[in-house]
């Protein structure tokens, strides 16, 4: 009986190791494919002459734009963010800051800094058919006629954005996080696909690359390529590399075939009538940015429209990354819960031919690679450990599985760093490059296991139906107000 039990365990572990080996090989092939596709696109666009932004600005094709900034406890960075928005290079725009019941002095800082007064007259409403939390007051700046503050009761980010959609006046709106610092030409870059659209082609949403500003020099709320500095903290450096992988490899490739299921909540532009038709943002969700994009794709397919969602590889904005393990842990579990919610809510699209490539390619990729990947990685580690300790599985297969799991992620991270240097060259100091490459090669031994565990934890929390809210994502004053040595 004892031998029979051991044999069962042996066959189970051996079968699992082969399944995991197949899965790892499949994932590796997927990432290599994304890498090659991104490399081809970036190579073709690398030598294109710089866009004449002044020409685009003077063009009548540049539609007016509403900029929505939901803010919750953002007193440290909100003034800087608004200053950066006021200085953007765009023809006609309005800025609407939605204070979502902050517990700090976010609203008061804006009122004082920009000399804002309450609007007593009736405000035109866009008519989004979704109930929102009550508005306490609406203010307009005496210094800048296009700057508006909406002070409302707390209802979460999605509710705040829905209020912003109701208040905004223009056909396109951009949603930004309260701590976002923009490139001066950010809106021209992301609106260019809208202006370049062919007759009959409609761009529903666009997004661009988001960089990490920790330690960089911010001048009057702006951050240019020459002022980007690499943090010396390994935890932040790894997040820089993560962002490079996500934006320069994953999203470039997916966008090429209209398969992009997420536009970063830190910065995205949407066509308002499509969002209103889709019902706006979904309150009570964590990943409201991804959920809206998936719902827009679903709406596009159901209407049999040729509308597209586009990603622009150019760096358009910068955000603050967590510098402590505690805050990063909170962020990553939250992100994975949001991923689960968005995919579960629209599970009818998964492997459904009615939704074309979105249902047959994009949804399976996000489910089996992004969502379930951490579970498979943990199973792989456990299988390898048990295999070596109990001598119950093919040692060569276990070793090969372990090496592939360790190596492929690090090599892709190195490739992402090379993409950044090849296309943009923002981190041009030799010491910075050494730190980037060292962290990219070492991620499998410390950073990736952390991410895997946290993502698994987030998935389990989502399955158990853990309640959520904005949360206090502690901000620090991590962006320099003047250049080193000044």
CSV table of C-alpha atoms in Angstrom, one decimal, residues 61-463:
chain,number,residue,atom,x,y,z
A,61,UNK,CA,-7.7,68.8,-36.6
A,62,UNK,CA,-6.7,69.2,-33.0
A,63,UNK,CA,-9.9,68.7,-31.1
A,64,UNK,CA,-10.5,70.5,-27.7
A,65,UNK,CA,-9.8,68.4,-24.7
A,66,UNK,CA,-11.0,68.1,-21.1
A,67,UNK,CA,-8.5,66.9,-18.6
A,68,UNK,CA,-9.9,65.1,-15.6
A,69,UNK,CA,-7.8,64.7,-12.5
A,70,UNK,CA,-9.4,62.7,-9.7
A,71,UNK,CA,-7.6,63.4,-6.4
A,72,UNK,CA,-7.8,61.7,-3.0
A,73,UNK,CA,-5.3,62.8,-0.3
A,74,UNK,CA,-2.9,64.2,-2.9
A,75,UNK,CA,-1.9,67.4,-1.1
A,76,UNK,CA,1.8,66.8,-1.5
A,77,UNK,CA,1.7,66.6,-5.4
A,78,UNK,CA,-1.6,68.1,-6.6
A,79,UNK,CA,-0.3,71.6,-7.0
A,80,UNK,CA,2.7,70.4,-9.0
A,81,UNK,CA,0.5,68.3,-11.2
A,82,UNK,CA,-1.9,71.1,-11.9
A,83,UNK,CA,1.0,73.4,-12.8
A,84,UNK,CA,2.3,70.9,-15.2
A,85,UNK,CA,-1.2,70.7,-16.9
A,86,UNK,CA,-1.5,74.4,-17.1
A,87,UNK,CA,1.8,74.6,-19.1
A,88,UNK,CA,1.0,71.8,-21.6
A,89,UNK,CA,1.5,72.5,-25.3
A,90,UNK,CA,-2.1,72.2,-26.6
A,91,UNK,CA,-4.5,74.5,-28.4
A,92,UNK,CA,-7.7,74.4,-26.4
A,93,UNK,CA,-8.3,72.5,-23.2
A,94,UNK,CA,-9.9,72.7,-19.7
A,95,UNK,CA,-8.7,71.1,-16.5
A,96,UNK,CA,-11.2,69.6,-14.0
A,97,UNK,CA,-9.8,68.4,-10.7
A,98,UNK,CA,-12.3,66.2,-8.8
A,99,UNK,CA,-11.6,66.2,-5.1
A,100,UNK,CA,-13.1,62.9,-4.0
A,101,UNK,CA,-13.7,63.6,-0.3
A,102,UNK,CA,-10.0,63.9,0.6
A,103,UNK,CA,-9.2,63.8,4.3
A,104,UNK,CA,-6.2,66.1,3.9
A,105,UNK,CA,-6.0,69.7,2.5
A,106,UNK,CA,-6.0,68.7,-1.2
A,107,UNK,CA,-9.0,71.0,-2.0
A,108,UNK,CA,-7.8,73.9,0.1
A,109,UNK,CA,-4.4,73.9,-1.4
A,110,UNK,CA,-5.8,74.3,-4.9
A,111,UNK,CA,-8.3,77.0,-3.8
A,112,UNK,CA,-5.5,79.0,-2.2
A,113,UNK,CA,-2.8,78.4,-4.8
A,114,UNK,CA,-5.0,79.3,-7.8
A,115,UNK,CA,-7.4,81.8,-6.3
A,116,UNK,CA,-10.5,79.7,-6.9
A,117,UNK,CA,-14.0,81.0,-6.2
A,118,UNK,CA,-17.3,79.0,-6.0
A,119,UNK,CA,-19.5,78.9,-9.2
A,120,UNK,CA,-23.0,79.9,-8.2
A,121,UNK,CA,-24.6,79.6,-11.7
A,122,UNK,CA,-25.9,76.4,-13.2
A,123,UNK,CA,-23.2,74.1,-14.7
A,124,UNK,CA,-23.9,72.3,-18.0
A,125,UNK,CA,-24.2,68.5,-17.5
A,126,UNK,CA,-23.0,65.9,-20.1
A,127,UNK,CA,-25.8,63.5,-19.0
A,128,UNK,CA,-23.9,60.3,-18.1
A,129,UNK,CA,-26.7,58.0,-17.0
A,130,UNK,CA,-25.1,56.9,-13.8
A,131,UNK,CA,-25.7,58.0,-10.2
A,132,UNK,CA,-22.8,59.6,-8.5
A,133,UNK,CA,-22.0,60.8,-5.0
A,134,UNK,CA,-23.2,64.4,-4.1
A,135,UNK,CA,-21.2,67.4,-5.2
A,136,UNK,CA,-20.4,69.8,-2.4
A,137,UNK,CA,-19.3,72.8,-4.6
A,138,UNK,CA,-17.7,73.7,-7.9
A,139,UNK,CA,-14.9,76.3,-8.1
A,140,UNK,CA,-13.2,78.1,-10.9
A,141,UNK,CA,-9.8,79.8,-10.8
A,142,UNK,CA,-9.6,83.6,-11.2
A,143,UNK,CA,-6.0,83.1,-12.6
A,144,UNK,CA,-6.8,80.4,-15.1
A,145,UNK,CA,-10.4,80.4,-16.6
A,146,UNK,CA,-9.9,76.9,-17.8
A,147,UNK,CA,-9.2,75.4,-14.3
A,148,UNK,CA,-12.1,74.0,-12.4
A,149,UNK,CA,-12.3,72.2,-9.0
A,150,UNK,CA,-15.2,69.9,-8.2
A,151,UNK,CA,-15.4,69.1,-4.5
A,152,UNK,CA,-17.6,66.0,-3.9
A,153,UNK,CA,-18.2,63.3,-1.3
A,154,UNK,CA,-16.0,60.3,-1.4
A,155,UNK,CA,-17.1,57.6,-3.8
A,156,UNK,CA,-13.9,56.1,-5.2
A,157,UNK,CA,-11.9,56.9,-8.3
A,158,UNK,CA,-14.5,55.6,-10.8
A,159,UNK,CA,-17.2,57.8,-9.2
A,160,UNK,CA,-14.9,60.8,-9.3
A,161,UNK,CA,-14.2,60.3,-13.0
A,162,UNK,CA,-17.9,59.9,-13.8
A,163,UNK,CA,-18.5,63.3,-12.1
A,164,UNK,CA,-15.7,64.7,-14.2
A,165,UNK,CA,-17.3,63.3,-17.4
A,166,UNK,CA,-20.6,65.0,-16.4
A,167,UNK,CA,-19.0,68.4,-15.8
A,168,UNK,CA,-16.5,68.4,-18.8
A,169,UNK,CA,-17.5,70.2,-22.0
A,170,UNK,CA,-15.3,68.9,-24.7
A,171,UNK,CA,-15.6,65.8,-27.0
A,172,UNK,CA,-12.4,64.1,-25.8
A,173,UNK,CA,-11.3,63.8,-22.2
A,174,UNK,CA,-8.1,62.7,-20.5
A,175,UNK,CA,-8.0,60.9,-17.2
A,176,UNK,CA,-4.9,61.4,-15.0
A,177,UNK,CA,-3.8,60.5,-11.5
A,178,UNK,CA,-3.3,63.3,-9.1
A,179,UNK,CA,0.5,62.7,-8.8
A,180,UNK,CA,1.1,62.6,-12.6
A,181,UNK,CA,3.7,65.0,-14.1
A,182,UNK,CA,3.5,65.4,-17.9
A,183,UNK,CA,5.8,65.8,-20.8
A,184,UNK,CA,5.1,69.3,-22.3
A,185,UNK,CA,3.9,67.7,-25.6
A,186,UNK,CA,2.1,64.8,-24.0
A,187,UNK,CA,-1.4,65.6,-25.3
A,188,UNK,CA,-0.2,66.3,-28.9
A,189,UNK,CA,1.5,62.9,-28.8
A,190,UNK,CA,-1.5,60.9,-27.7
A,191,UNK,CA,-4.0,62.9,-29.8
A,192,UNK,CA,-1.9,62.5,-33.0
A,193,UNK,CA,-3.6,59.1,-33.8
A,194,UNK,CA,-7.0,60.9,-33.5
A,195,UNK,CA,-5.8,63.6,-35.9
A,196,UNK,CA,-4.2,61.0,-38.3
A,197,UNK,CA,-7.3,58.7,-38.4
A,198,UNK,CA,-8.4,57.8,-41.9
A,199,UNK,CA,-11.9,58.4,-43.1
A,200,UNK,CA,-14.2,55.9,-41.5
A,201,UNK,CA,-11.6,55.1,-38.8
A,202,UNK,CA,-12.5,56.1,-35.3
A,203,UNK,CA,-10.1,56.2,-32.3
A,204,UNK,CA,-12.0,55.5,-29.1
A,205,UNK,CA,-9.0,55.7,-26.7
A,206,UNK,CA,-5.3,56.4,-26.7
A,207,UNK,CA,-2.5,56.0,-24.1
A,208,UNK,CA,1.2,56.5,-23.9
A,209,UNK,CA,4.2,55.3,-21.9
A,210,UNK,CA,4.4,56.2,-18.3
A,211,UNK,CA,7.8,56.7,-16.6
A,212,UNK,CA,8.9,56.8,-13.0
A,213,UNK,CA,9.9,60.2,-11.7
A,214,UNK,CA,11.4,59.2,-8.3
A,215,UNK,CA,14.6,61.3,-7.9
A,216,UNK,CA,14.2,63.3,-11.1
A,217,UNK,CA,14.3,67.0,-11.5
A,218,UNK,CA,10.8,68.6,-12.0
A,219,UNK,CA,10.8,72.2,-13.2
A,220,UNK,CA,7.5,74.0,-12.6
A,221,UNK,CA,5.6,70.8,-12.8
A,222,UNK,CA,7.3,69.5,-15.9
A,223,UNK,CA,9.8,66.8,-16.5
A,224,UNK,CA,11.9,66.6,-19.7
A,225,UNK,CA,14.0,63.8,-21.0
A,226,UNK,CA,17.2,65.7,-20.0
A,227,UNK,CA,16.1,65.9,-16.4
A,228,UNK,CA,15.3,62.2,-15.9
A,229,UNK,CA,17.4,60.7,-13.1
A,230,UNK,CA,17.5,57.0,-12.0
A,231,UNK,CA,16.8,56.4,-8.4
A,232,UNK,CA,19.5,54.6,-6.4
A,233,UNK,CA,17.0,52.4,-4.6
A,234,UNK,CA,16.8,48.9,-6.0
A,235,UNK,CA,13.1,48.6,-5.4
A,236,UNK,CA,12.4,51.7,-7.5
A,237,UNK,CA,14.9,50.6,-10.2
A,238,UNK,CA,13.1,47.3,-10.6
A,239,UNK,CA,9.8,49.2,-11.0
A,240,UNK,CA,11.5,51.3,-13.8
A,241,UNK,CA,12.4,48.1,-15.5
A,242,UNK,CA,8.9,46.7,-15.1
A,243,UNK,CA,7.4,49.8,-16.7
A,244,UNK,CA,9.8,49.6,-19.6
A,245,UNK,CA,8.8,45.9,-20.1
A,246,UNK,CA,5.1,46.7,-19.9
A,247,UNK,CA,5.0,49.7,-22.1
A,248,UNK,CA,7.8,49.2,-24.6
A,249,UNK,CA,7.3,45.5,-25.2
A,250,UNK,CA,3.8,44.4,-24.2
A,251,UNK,CA,1.6,47.3,-25.1
A,252,UNK,CA,3.5,48.2,-28.3
A,253,UNK,CA,2.9,44.7,-29.6
A,254,UNK,CA,-0.7,44.3,-28.5
A,255,UNK,CA,-1.7,47.8,-29.8
A,256,UNK,CA,-0.4,46.9,-33.2
A,257,UNK,CA,-3.3,44.4,-33.7
A,258,UNK,CA,-5.9,46.4,-31.6
A,259,UNK,CA,-5.6,43.9,-28.8
A,260,UNK,CA,-4.8,46.4,-26.0
A,261,UNK,CA,-7.0,45.7,-22.9
A,262,UNK,CA,-5.6,48.4,-20.7
A,263,UNK,CA,-4.8,52.1,-20.9
A,264,UNK,CA,-2.9,53.3,-17.8
A,265,UNK,CA,-5.0,55.1,-15.3
A,266,UNK,CA,-2.1,57.5,-14.9
A,267,UNK,CA,-2.8,58.9,-18.3
A,268,UNK,CA,-5.3,58.0,-21.0
A,269,UNK,CA,-7.5,59.9,-23.5
A,270,UNK,CA,-11.1,58.8,-24.4
A,271,UNK,CA,-13.8,59.9,-26.8
A,272,UNK,CA,-16.6,61.1,-24.5
A,273,UNK,CA,-19.6,59.9,-26.5
A,274,UNK,CA,-18.3,56.3,-26.6
A,275,UNK,CA,-17.6,56.3,-22.9
A,276,UNK,CA,-21.1,57.7,-22.1
A,277,UNK,CA,-22.7,55.1,-24.4
A,278,UNK,CA,-20.7,52.4,-22.6
A,279,UNK,CA,-22.0,53.7,-19.2
A,280,UNK,CA,-18.9,55.5,-17.9
A,281,UNK,CA,-16.6,54.1,-15.3
A,282,UNK,CA,-17.9,51.2,-13.1
A,283,UNK,CA,-18.0,52.3,-9.4
A,284,UNK,CA,-16.9,49.7,-6.9
A,285,UNK,CA,-14.2,48.2,-9.1
A,286,UNK,CA,-10.5,48.4,-8.4
A,287,UNK,CA,-9.2,48.4,-12.0
A,288,UNK,CA,-11.6,50.9,-13.3
A,289,UNK,CA,-9.2,51.9,-16.1
A,290,UNK,CA,-8.9,48.3,-17.5
A,291,UNK,CA,-12.6,47.5,-17.0
A,292,UNK,CA,-13.6,50.5,-19.1
A,293,UNK,CA,-11.2,49.5,-21.9
A,294,UNK,CA,-12.5,45.9,-21.9
A,295,UNK,CA,-16.1,47.2,-22.0
A,296,UNK,CA,-15.3,49.6,-24.8
A,297,UNK,CA,-13.8,46.7,-26.8
A,298,UNK,CA,-16.9,44.7,-26.1
A,299,UNK,CA,-19.1,47.6,-27.3
A,300,UNK,CA,-17.0,48.0,-30.4
A,301,UNK,CA,-17.4,44.3,-31.3
A,302,UNK,CA,-21.1,44.2,-30.5
A,303,UNK,CA,-21.7,47.3,-32.8
A,304,UNK,CA,-19.4,45.7,-35.5
A,305,UNK,CA,-17.5,49.0,-35.5
A,306,UNK,CA,-14.0,49.4,-36.8
A,307,UNK,CA,-13.1,51.8,-34.0
A,308,UNK,CA,-9.7,51.3,-32.4
A,309,UNK,CA,-7.8,51.7,-29.1
A,310,UNK,CA,-4.3,52.9,-29.7
A,311,UNK,CA,-1.0,53.0,-27.7
A,312,UNK,CA,1.7,55.5,-28.4
A,313,UNK,CA,5.2,54.4,-27.3
A,314,UNK,CA,6.5,57.9,-26.7
A,315,UNK,CA,7.0,58.8,-23.0
A,316,UNK,CA,4.1,61.2,-22.1
A,317,UNK,CA,4.0,61.4,-18.4
A,318,UNK,CA,5.7,60.5,-15.1
A,319,UNK,CA,4.4,59.2,-11.9
A,320,UNK,CA,5.7,58.5,-8.4
A,321,UNK,CA,6.5,54.8,-7.6
A,322,UNK,CA,6.3,53.3,-4.1
A,323,UNK,CA,9.6,53.3,-2.3
A,324,UNK,CA,8.6,51.0,0.6
A,325,UNK,CA,7.8,47.3,0.5
A,326,UNK,CA,4.6,47.9,2.4
A,327,UNK,CA,3.2,50.4,-0.1
A,328,UNK,CA,4.3,48.4,-3.1
A,329,UNK,CA,2.7,45.3,-1.7
A,330,UNK,CA,-0.6,47.1,-1.3
A,331,UNK,CA,-0.4,48.4,-4.8
A,332,UNK,CA,0.4,45.1,-6.5
A,333,UNK,CA,-2.2,43.1,-4.7
A,334,UNK,CA,-4.7,45.8,-5.6
A,335,UNK,CA,-3.7,45.7,-9.3
A,336,UNK,CA,-4.1,41.9,-9.5
A,337,UNK,CA,-7.6,42.1,-7.8
A,338,UNK,CA,-8.5,44.7,-10.4
A,339,UNK,CA,-7.2,42.4,-13.2
A,340,UNK,CA,-9.4,39.6,-11.9
A,341,UNK,CA,-12.5,41.8,-11.6
A,342,UNK,CA,-12.2,43.1,-15.1
A,343,UNK,CA,-11.7,39.7,-16.7
A,344,UNK,CA,-14.4,38.1,-14.6
A,345,UNK,CA,-17.0,40.8,-15.3
A,346,UNK,CA,-16.5,40.2,-19.1
A,347,UNK,CA,-15.8,36.5,-19.0
A,348,UNK,CA,-18.4,36.0,-21.8
A,349,UNK,CA,-15.8,37.3,-24.2
A,350,UNK,CA,-13.2,34.6,-23.4
A,351,UNK,CA,-12.7,32.3,-26.3
A,352,UNK,CA,-15.9,33.7,-27.9
A,353,UNK,CA,-15.5,34.0,-31.7
A,354,UNK,CA,-18.1,36.8,-31.7
A,355,UNK,CA,-15.5,39.1,-30.2
A,356,UNK,CA,-12.9,38.4,-32.8
A,357,UNK,CA,-9.2,38.7,-31.8
A,358,UNK,CA,-10.2,40.3,-28.5
A,359,UNK,CA,-12.1,37.1,-27.5
A,360,UNK,CA,-9.7,34.6,-29.1
A,361,UNK,CA,-6.3,36.2,-28.4
A,362,UNK,CA,-6.4,39.2,-26.0
A,363,UNK,CA,-8.7,37.7,-23.3
A,364,UNK,CA,-6.9,34.3,-23.2
A,365,UNK,CA,-3.5,36.1,-23.0
A,366,UNK,CA,-4.6,38.2,-20.0
A,367,UNK,CA,-6.3,35.2,-18.3
A,368,UNK,CA,-3.7,32.4,-18.8
A,369,UNK,CA,-0.6,34.5,-18.8
A,370,UNK,CA,-1.1,37.7,-16.7
A,371,UNK,CA,-3.8,36.5,-14.3
A,372,UNK,CA,-2.9,32.8,-13.7
A,373,UNK,CA,0.9,33.1,-14.4
A,374,UNK,CA,1.8,33.7,-10.7
A,375,UNK,CA,-0.1,30.5,-9.6
A,376,UNK,CA,1.8,28.5,-12.2
A,377,UNK,CA,5.1,30.0,-11.1
A,378,UNK,CA,4.6,29.0,-7.5
A,379,UNK,CA,3.5,25.5,-8.6
A,380,UNK,CA,6.6,25.3,-10.7
A,381,UNK,CA,8.9,26.3,-7.8
A,382,UNK,CA,7.2,23.8,-5.5
A,383,UNK,CA,7.5,21.0,-8.1
A,384,UNK,CA,11.2,21.7,-8.6
A,385,UNK,CA,11.8,21.7,-4.8
A,386,UNK,CA,9.9,18.5,-4.2
A,387,UNK,CA,11.4,16.9,-7.2
A,388,UNK,CA,15.0,17.5,-5.9
A,389,UNK,CA,14.2,16.7,-2.3
A,390,UNK,CA,12.2,13.5,-2.9
A,391,UNK,CA,14.0,12.4,-6.1
A,392,UNK,CA,10.6,11.7,-7.6
A,393,UNK,CA,10.8,13.6,-10.9
A,394,UNK,CA,13.0,13.8,-13.9
A,395,UNK,CA,16.0,15.8,-12.5
A,396,UNK,CA,17.0,17.1,-15.9
A,397,UNK,CA,13.5,18.3,-16.7
A,398,UNK,CA,13.2,20.0,-13.3
A,399,UNK,CA,16.5,21.7,-13.7
A,400,UNK,CA,15.6,22.9,-17.2
A,401,UNK,CA,12.2,24.2,-15.9
A,402,UNK,CA,13.9,26.0,-13.1
A,403,UNK,CA,16.6,27.6,-15.3
A,404,UNK,CA,14.0,28.8,-17.9
A,405,UNK,CA,11.8,30.3,-15.2
A,406,UNK,CA,14.8,32.1,-13.7
A,407,UNK,CA,16.4,33.2,-16.9
A,408,UNK,CA,13.7,34.2,-19.4
A,409,UNK,CA,12.2,37.0,-17.3
A,410,UNK,CA,15.6,38.6,-16.6
A,411,UNK,CA,16.6,38.5,-20.3
A,412,UNK,CA,13.3,40.1,-21.3
A,413,UNK,CA,14.0,42.8,-18.7
A,414,UNK,CA,17.4,43.4,-20.2
A,415,UNK,CA,15.8,43.6,-23.6
A,416,UNK,CA,13.4,46.3,-22.4
A,417,UNK,CA,16.3,48.3,-21.0
A,418,UNK,CA,18.0,48.0,-24.4
A,419,UNK,CA,14.8,49.2,-26.1
A,420,UNK,CA,14.7,52.3,-23.9
A,421,UNK,CA,18.3,53.2,-24.6
A,422,UNK,CA,17.9,52.5,-28.3
A,423,UNK,CA,14.8,54.6,-28.8
A,424,UNK,CA,14.9,57.3,-26.1
A,425,UNK,CA,18.2,57.2,-24.2
A,426,UNK,CA,16.8,58.8,-21.1
A,427,UNK,CA,19.2,57.0,-18.7
A,428,UNK,CA,22.5,57.9,-20.4
A,429,UNK,CA,24.9,57.8,-17.4
A,430,UNK,CA,27.2,54.8,-17.4
A,431,UNK,CA,26.5,54.2,-13.7
A,432,UNK,CA,22.7,54.3,-14.3
A,433,UNK,CA,23.0,51.7,-17.1
A,434,UNK,CA,25.1,49.4,-14.9
A,435,UNK,CA,22.4,49.6,-12.2
A,436,UNK,CA,19.6,48.9,-14.7
A,437,UNK,CA,21.3,45.9,-16.2
A,438,UNK,CA,22.4,44.5,-12.8
A,439,UNK,CA,18.9,44.8,-11.4
A,440,UNK,CA,17.4,43.3,-14.6
A,441,UNK,CA,19.7,40.3,-14.3
A,442,UNK,CA,19.1,39.9,-10.5
A,443,UNK,CA,15.3,40.2,-10.5
A,444,UNK,CA,14.6,36.5,-10.5
A,445,UNK,CA,16.3,36.1,-7.2
A,446,UNK,CA,14.4,38.7,-5.1
A,447,UNK,CA,12.0,41.0,-6.9
A,448,UNK,CA,10.1,38.5,-9.0
A,449,UNK,CA,9.4,36.1,-6.2
A,450,UNK,CA,7.9,39.0,-4.2
A,451,UNK,CA,5.7,40.0,-7.2
A,452,UNK,CA,4.6,36.4,-7.7
A,453,UNK,CA,3.6,36.0,-4.1
A,454,UNK,CA,1.8,39.3,-3.9
A,455,UNK,CA,0.0,38.7,-7.2
A,456,UNK,CA,-1.1,35.3,-5.9
A,457,UNK,CA,-2.3,36.9,-2.7
A,458,UNK,CA,-4.3,39.5,-4.7
A,459,UNK,CA,-5.9,36.8,-6.8
A,460,UNK,CA,-6.9,34.9,-3.7
A,461,UNK,CA,-8.3,38.1,-2.2
A,462,UNK,CA,-10.3,38.7,-5.4
A,463,UNK,CA,-11.7,35.2,-5.4
